Amino acid sequence: MPPTSQTFRLCCTRLLSQWKARGDVSCICPAASDDMVWWCDDDSNSLIQMTSKGDVYQEVVSPSVLTDICLSPTTHNLWAVCSNGSIMELTSGSLISRFNITNQPMSICCTKGDHILVGMMNKLVKFTTDGEQSSTLTTLHSGKTSICSPRRISQCPVTGNIAVLDSEHSIDGGAGKPYVLGLDKDLKELFEYGEPEHNSRDDFQPFSPWDMTYDSMGNLIIADCDNRCLHLLSGNGQYLRCLHNDTGWARLVAVDRGGILWTRFGNQIKRLQYTSV
């Protein structure tokens, strides 16, 4: 989701650098500066801004356990969601609570229209930055009764469409069959990519998406944990290719403003180049 003016095209994937992750990195998103990302360190309960050389540029201690983070495409400020229901914005080096919700949140996404999408058990809710609820998505058109466990949310910088990674946890009433759901800007269903689509390729284990993000070209990158690889999908949910295979579990993905892909495989942070200008 890097908001750059450069035009990128796909190329062969190349490993640029790697290092052992500091702490337990649970979620990751691009920073406002080129060649940097933010991530959550669950061990220290803090936000860490990391450089492309693996150095800590900034660290912010969170007042509560963070479940997800995202970057605003308009203000370039970091937003975070806490397990206690607090929705916070990073301002002047401090996390400031903007509003609170009663349901335990799982994921967050700031949209181009200055709205905050929050994923909760069995629903996706759109808020203003002041916390006013504007719409809610529960029922889908594909025969599913609701969104179940929205683990990640991402907005396409090209079309404005929304992708949701639903883990479908049984504790939330799900069938344990995770999938990626494509929605338009009004949260109307566009496509679904899950086990049936994944099974069309016989060289993979069952689909186990752990993280997901749009890139600047409007494609979707999915970290498939058990298959230890990254999948590249088009913006309309069509499989394009496998971007990278590894030996560790595929856990996290983010694309920085320079178009470089940051990933976590096992306990390793890796930077991959898969596009050229």
GROMACS .gro file of C-alpha atoms in nm:
model
  277
    1MET     CA    1   0.000   0.000   0.000
    2PRO     CA    2   0.289   0.248  -0.043
    3PRO     CA    3   0.150   0.581  -0.172
    4THR     CA    4   0.432   0.668  -0.413
    5SER     CA    5   0.424   0.838  -0.752
    6GLN     CA    6   0.653   0.574  -0.906
    7THR     CA    7   0.524   0.315  -1.152
    8PHE     CA    8   0.634  -0.038  -1.066
    9ARG     CA    9   0.628  -0.358  -1.271
   10LEU     CA   10   0.678  -0.718  -1.167
   11CYS     CA   11   1.020  -0.881  -1.189
   12CYS     CA   12   1.193  -1.189  -1.047
   13THR     CA   13   1.199  -1.192  -0.667
   14ARG     CA   14   1.538  -1.116  -0.510
   15LEU     CA   15   1.643  -1.130  -0.143
   16LEU     CA   16   1.793  -0.794  -0.041
   17SER     CA   17   1.866  -0.851   0.328
   18GLN     CA   18   1.759  -1.049   0.631
   19TRP     CA   19   1.812  -1.058   1.007
   20LYS     CA   20   1.672  -1.226   1.314
   21ALA     CA   21   1.356  -1.060   1.442
   22ARG     CA   22   1.387  -0.859   1.760
   23GLY     CA   23   1.120  -0.984   1.999
   24ASP     CA   24   0.788  -1.134   1.890
   25VAL     CA   25   0.685  -0.937   1.580
   26SER     CA   26   0.308  -0.980   1.555
   27CYS     CA   27   0.205  -0.727   1.288
   28ILE     CA   28   0.376  -0.494   1.043
   29CYS     CA   29   0.291  -0.197   0.819
   30PRO     CA   30   0.483   0.059   0.608
   31ALA     CA   31   0.614   0.377   0.769
   32ALA     CA   32   0.577   0.725   0.620
   33SER     CA   33   0.949   0.729   0.533
   34ASP     CA   34   1.099   0.529   0.247
   35ASP     CA   35   1.270   0.198   0.334
   36MET     CA   36   1.116   0.181   0.682
   37VAL     CA   37   0.834  -0.012   0.847
   38TRP     CA   38   0.650  -0.018   1.177
   39TRP     CA   39   0.594  -0.336   1.368
   40CYS     CA   40   0.446  -0.450   1.698
   41ASP     CA   41   0.678  -0.625   1.941
   42ASP     CA   42   0.460  -0.831   2.174
   43ASP     CA   43   0.753  -0.910   2.404
   44SER     CA   44   0.804  -0.543   2.498
   45ASN     CA   45   0.446  -0.429   2.422
   46SER     CA   46   0.581  -0.154   2.198
   47LEU     CA   47   0.576  -0.010   1.847
   48ILE     CA   48   0.910  -0.016   1.669
   49GLN     CA   49   1.004   0.176   1.356
   50MET     CA   50   1.275  -0.021   1.179
   51THR     CA   51   1.519   0.086   0.905
   52SER     CA   52   1.612  -0.123   0.603
   53LYS     CA   53   1.938  -0.216   0.780
   54GLY     CA   54   1.756  -0.365   1.076
   55ASP     CA   55   1.823  -0.071   1.310
   56VAL     CA   56   1.564   0.072   1.548
   57TYR     CA   57   1.477   0.426   1.437
   58GLN     CA   58   1.201   0.488   1.692
   59GLU     CA   59   1.030   0.295   1.970
   60VAL     CA   60   0.697   0.382   2.132
   61VAL     CA   61   0.566   0.192   2.434
   62SER     CA   62   0.197   0.108   2.411
   63PRO     CA   63  -0.033   0.149   2.715
   64SER     CA   64  -0.207  -0.176   2.621
   65VAL     CA   65  -0.162  -0.491   2.409
   66LEU     CA   66  -0.178  -0.406   2.038
   67THR     CA   67  -0.364  -0.636   1.800
   68ASP     CA   68  -0.305  -0.453   1.470
   69ILE     CA   69  -0.158  -0.137   1.313
   70CYS     CA   70  -0.197   0.056   0.988
   71LEU     CA   71  -0.081   0.376   0.818
   72SER     CA   72  -0.325   0.650   0.715
   73PRO     CA   73  -0.298   0.713   0.337
   74THR     CA   74  -0.389   1.081   0.388
   75THR     CA   75  -0.210   1.195   0.706
   76HIS     CA   76   0.058   0.919   0.704
   77ASN     CA   77   0.005   0.884   1.080
   78LEU     CA   78   0.009   0.541   1.236
   79TRP     CA   79  -0.316   0.404   1.381
   80ALA     CA   80  -0.335   0.112   1.621
   81VAL     CA   81  -0.603  -0.101   1.782
   82CYS     CA   82  -0.574  -0.244   2.133
   83SER     CA   83  -0.721  -0.559   2.279
   84ASN     CA   84  -0.908  -0.341   2.535
   85GLY     CA   85  -1.105  -0.174   2.252
   86SER     CA   86  -0.907   0.151   2.230
   87ILE     CA   87  -0.846   0.293   1.881
   88MET     CA   88  -0.530   0.505   1.893
   89GLU     CA   89  -0.333   0.741   1.669
   90LEU     CA   90   0.041   0.800   1.695
   91THR     CA   91   0.088   1.176   1.735
   92SER     CA   92   0.409   1.356   1.833
   93GLY     CA   93   0.567   1.029   1.943
   94SER     CA   94   0.278   0.918   2.166
   95LEU     CA   95  -0.019   0.688   2.115
   96ILE     CA   96  -0.334   0.892   2.176
   97SER     CA   97  -0.673   0.724   2.222
   98ARG     CA   98  -0.924   0.861   1.967
   99PHE     CA   99  -1.225   0.648   2.055
  100ASN     CA  100  -1.323   0.319   2.216
  101ILE     CA  101  -1.537   0.026   2.109
  102THR     CA  102  -1.710  -0.232   2.325
  103ASN     CA  103  -1.633  -0.540   2.115
  104GLN     CA  104  -1.281  -0.681   2.117
  105PRO     CA  105  -1.114  -0.569   1.791
  106MET     CA  106  -0.897  -0.791   1.573
  107SER     CA  107  -0.782  -0.569   1.286
  108ILE     CA  108  -0.775  -0.210   1.159
  109CYS     CA  109  -0.743  -0.025   0.827
  110CYS     CA  110  -0.743   0.350   0.749
  111THR     CA  111  -0.911   0.426   0.416
  112LYS     CA  112  -0.857   0.703   0.163
  113GLY     CA  113  -1.185   0.860   0.272
  114ASP     CA  114  -1.058   0.917   0.627
  115HIS     CA  115  -1.257   0.628   0.769
  116ILE     CA  116  -1.137   0.363   1.012
  117LEU     CA  117  -1.235   0.005   0.933
  118VAL     CA  118  -1.226  -0.221   1.238
  119GLY     CA  119  -1.259  -0.598   1.218
  120MET     CA  120  -1.439  -0.765   1.510
  121MET     CA  121  -1.587  -1.107   1.568
  122ASN     CA  122  -1.859  -1.163   1.306
  123LYS     CA  123  -1.849  -0.812   1.159
  124LEU     CA  124  -1.659  -0.532   0.992
  125VAL     CA  125  -1.745  -0.179   1.110
  126LYS     CA  126  -1.662   0.155   0.947
  127PHE     CA  127  -1.605   0.455   1.177
  128THR     CA  128  -1.512   0.818   1.130
  129THR     CA  129  -1.184   0.923   1.292
  130ASP     CA  130  -1.397   1.063   1.576
  131GLY     CA  131  -1.552   0.725   1.643
  132GLU     CA  132  -1.891   0.776   1.480
  133GLN     CA  133  -2.014   0.449   1.328
  134SER     CA  134  -2.114   0.489   0.963
  135SER     CA  135  -2.175   0.133   0.836
  136THR     CA  136  -2.147  -0.233   0.937
  137LEU     CA  137  -2.092  -0.546   0.728
  138THR     CA  138  -2.214  -0.878   0.865
  139THR     CA  139  -2.404  -1.065   0.592
  140LEU     CA  140  -2.225  -1.173   0.274
  141HIS     CA  141  -2.369  -1.275  -0.064
  142SER     CA  142  -2.172  -1.597  -0.111
  143GLY     CA  143  -2.384  -1.806   0.122
  144LYS     CA  144  -2.182  -1.729   0.434
  145THR     CA  145  -2.386  -1.577   0.715
  146SER     CA  146  -2.120  -1.334   0.830
  147ILE     CA  147  -1.759  -1.233   0.841
  148CYS     CA  148  -1.618  -1.449   1.119
  149SER     CA  149  -1.260  -1.368   1.226
  150PRO     CA  150  -1.127  -1.068   1.027
  151ARG     CA  151  -0.754  -1.103   1.096
  152ARG     CA  152  -0.629  -0.841   0.847
  153ILE     CA  153  -0.781  -0.561   0.637
  154SER     CA  154  -0.614  -0.378   0.347
  155GLN     CA  155  -0.730  -0.113   0.098
  156CYS     CA  156  -0.616  -0.112  -0.264
  157PRO     CA  157  -0.439   0.218  -0.350
  158VAL     CA  158  -0.548   0.185  -0.715
  159THR     CA  159  -0.920   0.097  -0.697
  160GLY     CA  160  -1.004   0.173  -0.335
  161ASN     CA  161  -1.140  -0.181  -0.293
  162ILE     CA  162  -1.103  -0.360   0.040
  163ALA     CA  163  -0.957  -0.705   0.111
  164VAL     CA  164  -1.029  -0.892   0.434
  165LEU     CA  165  -0.840  -1.199   0.555
  166ASP     CA  166  -1.093  -1.407   0.750
  167SER     CA  167  -0.931  -1.678   0.966
  168GLU     CA  168  -1.271  -1.839   1.039
  169HIS     CA  169  -1.171  -1.951   1.389
  170SER     CA  170  -1.403  -2.211   1.539
  171ILE     CA  171  -1.417  -2.013   1.866
  172ASP     CA  172  -1.585  -1.734   1.664
  173GLY     CA  173  -1.830  -1.977   1.505
  174GLY     CA  174  -1.621  -2.039   1.192
  175ALA     CA  175  -1.556  -2.357   0.998
  176GLY     CA  176  -1.177  -2.333   1.024
  177LYS     CA  177  -1.138  -2.265   0.651
  178PRO     CA  178  -0.960  -1.929   0.613
  179TYR     CA  179  -1.010  -1.722   0.299
  180VAL     CA  180  -0.956  -1.376   0.151
  181LEU     CA  181  -1.264  -1.167   0.074
  182GLY     CA  182  -1.267  -0.881  -0.178
  183LEU     CA  183  -1.508  -0.591  -0.121
  184ASP     CA  184  -1.577  -0.266  -0.303
  185LYS     CA  185  -1.564   0.075  -0.132
  186ASP     CA  186  -1.924   0.030  -0.012
  187LEU     CA  187  -1.833  -0.310   0.142
  188LYS     CA  188  -2.019  -0.508  -0.127
  189GLU     CA  189  -1.870  -0.848  -0.202
  190LEU     CA  190  -1.655  -0.878  -0.517
  191PHE     CA  191  -1.469  -1.210  -0.486
  192GLU     CA  192  -1.360  -1.483  -0.249
  193TYR     CA  193  -1.029  -1.668  -0.260
  194GLY     CA  194  -1.002  -1.971  -0.033
  195GLU     CA  195  -0.945  -2.344  -0.027
  196PRO     CA  196  -1.147  -2.424  -0.346
  197GLU     CA  197  -0.940  -2.178  -0.551
  198HIS     CA  198  -0.617  -2.278  -0.378
  199ASN     CA  199  -0.680  -2.648  -0.451
  200SER     CA  200  -0.650  -2.582  -0.825
  201ARG     CA  201  -0.273  -2.609  -0.770
  202ASP     CA  202  -0.172  -2.957  -0.655
  203ASP     CA  203   0.175  -2.860  -0.529
  204PHE     CA  204   0.049  -2.688  -0.211
  205GLN     CA  205  -0.071  -2.797   0.132
  206PRO     CA  206  -0.410  -2.665   0.259
  207PHE     CA  207  -0.443  -2.286   0.239
  208SER     CA  208  -0.340  -2.113   0.564
  209PRO     CA  209  -0.325  -1.735   0.505
  210TRP     CA  210  -0.170  -1.550   0.800
  211ASP     CA  211  -0.124  -1.197   0.666
  212MET     CA  212  -0.208  -0.998   0.353
  213THR     CA  213  -0.155  -0.659   0.190
  214TYR     CA  214  -0.220  -0.474  -0.134
  215ASP     CA  215   0.080  -0.336  -0.320
  216SER     CA  216   0.104  -0.013  -0.523
  217MET     CA  217   0.002  -0.194  -0.844
  218GLY     CA  218  -0.324  -0.313  -0.693
  219ASN     CA  219  -0.216  -0.675  -0.647
  220LEU     CA  220  -0.264  -0.877  -0.329
  221ILE     CA  221   0.026  -1.044  -0.148
  222ILE     CA  222  -0.068  -1.326   0.090
  223ALA     CA  223   0.157  -1.492   0.348
  224ASP     CA  224   0.058  -1.861   0.343
  225CYS     CA  225   0.187  -1.986   0.679
  226ASP     CA  226   0.184  -2.365   0.644
  227ASN     CA  227   0.299  -2.358   0.281
  228ARG     CA  228   0.586  -2.126   0.383
  229CYS     CA  229   0.543  -1.904   0.083
  230LEU     CA  230   0.402  -1.576  -0.050
  231HIS     CA  231   0.123  -1.579  -0.309
  232LEU     CA  232   0.056  -1.297  -0.555
  233LEU     CA  233  -0.305  -1.240  -0.658
  234SER     CA  234  -0.450  -0.982  -0.894
  235GLY     CA  235  -0.681  -0.717  -0.755
  236ASN     CA  236  -0.983  -0.923  -0.861
  237GLY     CA  237  -0.863  -1.235  -0.680
  238GLN     CA  238  -0.698  -1.426  -0.966
  239TYR     CA  239  -0.384  -1.625  -0.882
  240LEU     CA  240  -0.075  -1.485  -1.056
  241ARG     CA  241   0.226  -1.666  -0.911
  242CYS     CA  242   0.423  -1.770  -0.605
  243LEU     CA  243   0.649  -1.479  -0.511
  244HIS     CA  244   0.880  -1.659  -0.268
  245ASN     CA  245   0.929  -1.995  -0.096
  246ASP     CA  246   1.112  -2.030   0.235
  247THR     CA  247   1.196  -2.273   0.515
  248GLY     CA  248   1.016  -2.087   0.796
  249TRP     CA  249   0.646  -2.028   0.855
  250ALA     CA  250   0.520  -1.732   0.650
  251ARG     CA  251   0.374  -1.487   0.904
  252LEU     CA  252   0.386  -1.121   0.797
  253VAL     CA  253   0.392  -0.905   0.483
  254ALA     CA  254   0.419  -0.530   0.420
  255VAL     CA  255   0.529  -0.320   0.121
  256ASP     CA  256   0.721  -0.003   0.203
  257ARG     CA  257   0.698   0.325   0.013
  258GLY     CA  258   0.990   0.223  -0.207
  259GLY     CA  259   0.809  -0.089  -0.325
  260ILE     CA  260   1.020  -0.333  -0.119
  261LEU     CA  261   0.842  -0.628   0.039
  262TRP     CA  262   0.912  -0.693   0.409
  263THR     CA  263   0.826  -1.038   0.542
  264ARG     CA  264   0.862  -1.256   0.846
  265PHE     CA  265   0.947  -1.624   0.792
  266GLY     CA  266   0.995  -1.807   1.120
  267ASN     CA  267   1.211  -1.575   1.332
  268GLN     CA  268   1.371  -1.405   1.029
  269ILE     CA  269   1.280  -1.064   0.887
  270LYS     CA  270   1.347  -1.055   0.512
  271ARG     CA  271   1.337  -0.776   0.254
  272LEU     CA  272   1.247  -0.887  -0.096
  273GLN     CA  273   1.249  -0.699  -0.425
  274TYR     CA  274   0.983  -0.827  -0.663
  275THR     CA  275   0.920  -0.511  -0.872
  276SER     CA  276   1.129  -0.271  -1.079
  277VAL     CA  277   1.069   0.093  -1.167
   0.00000   0.00000   0.00000
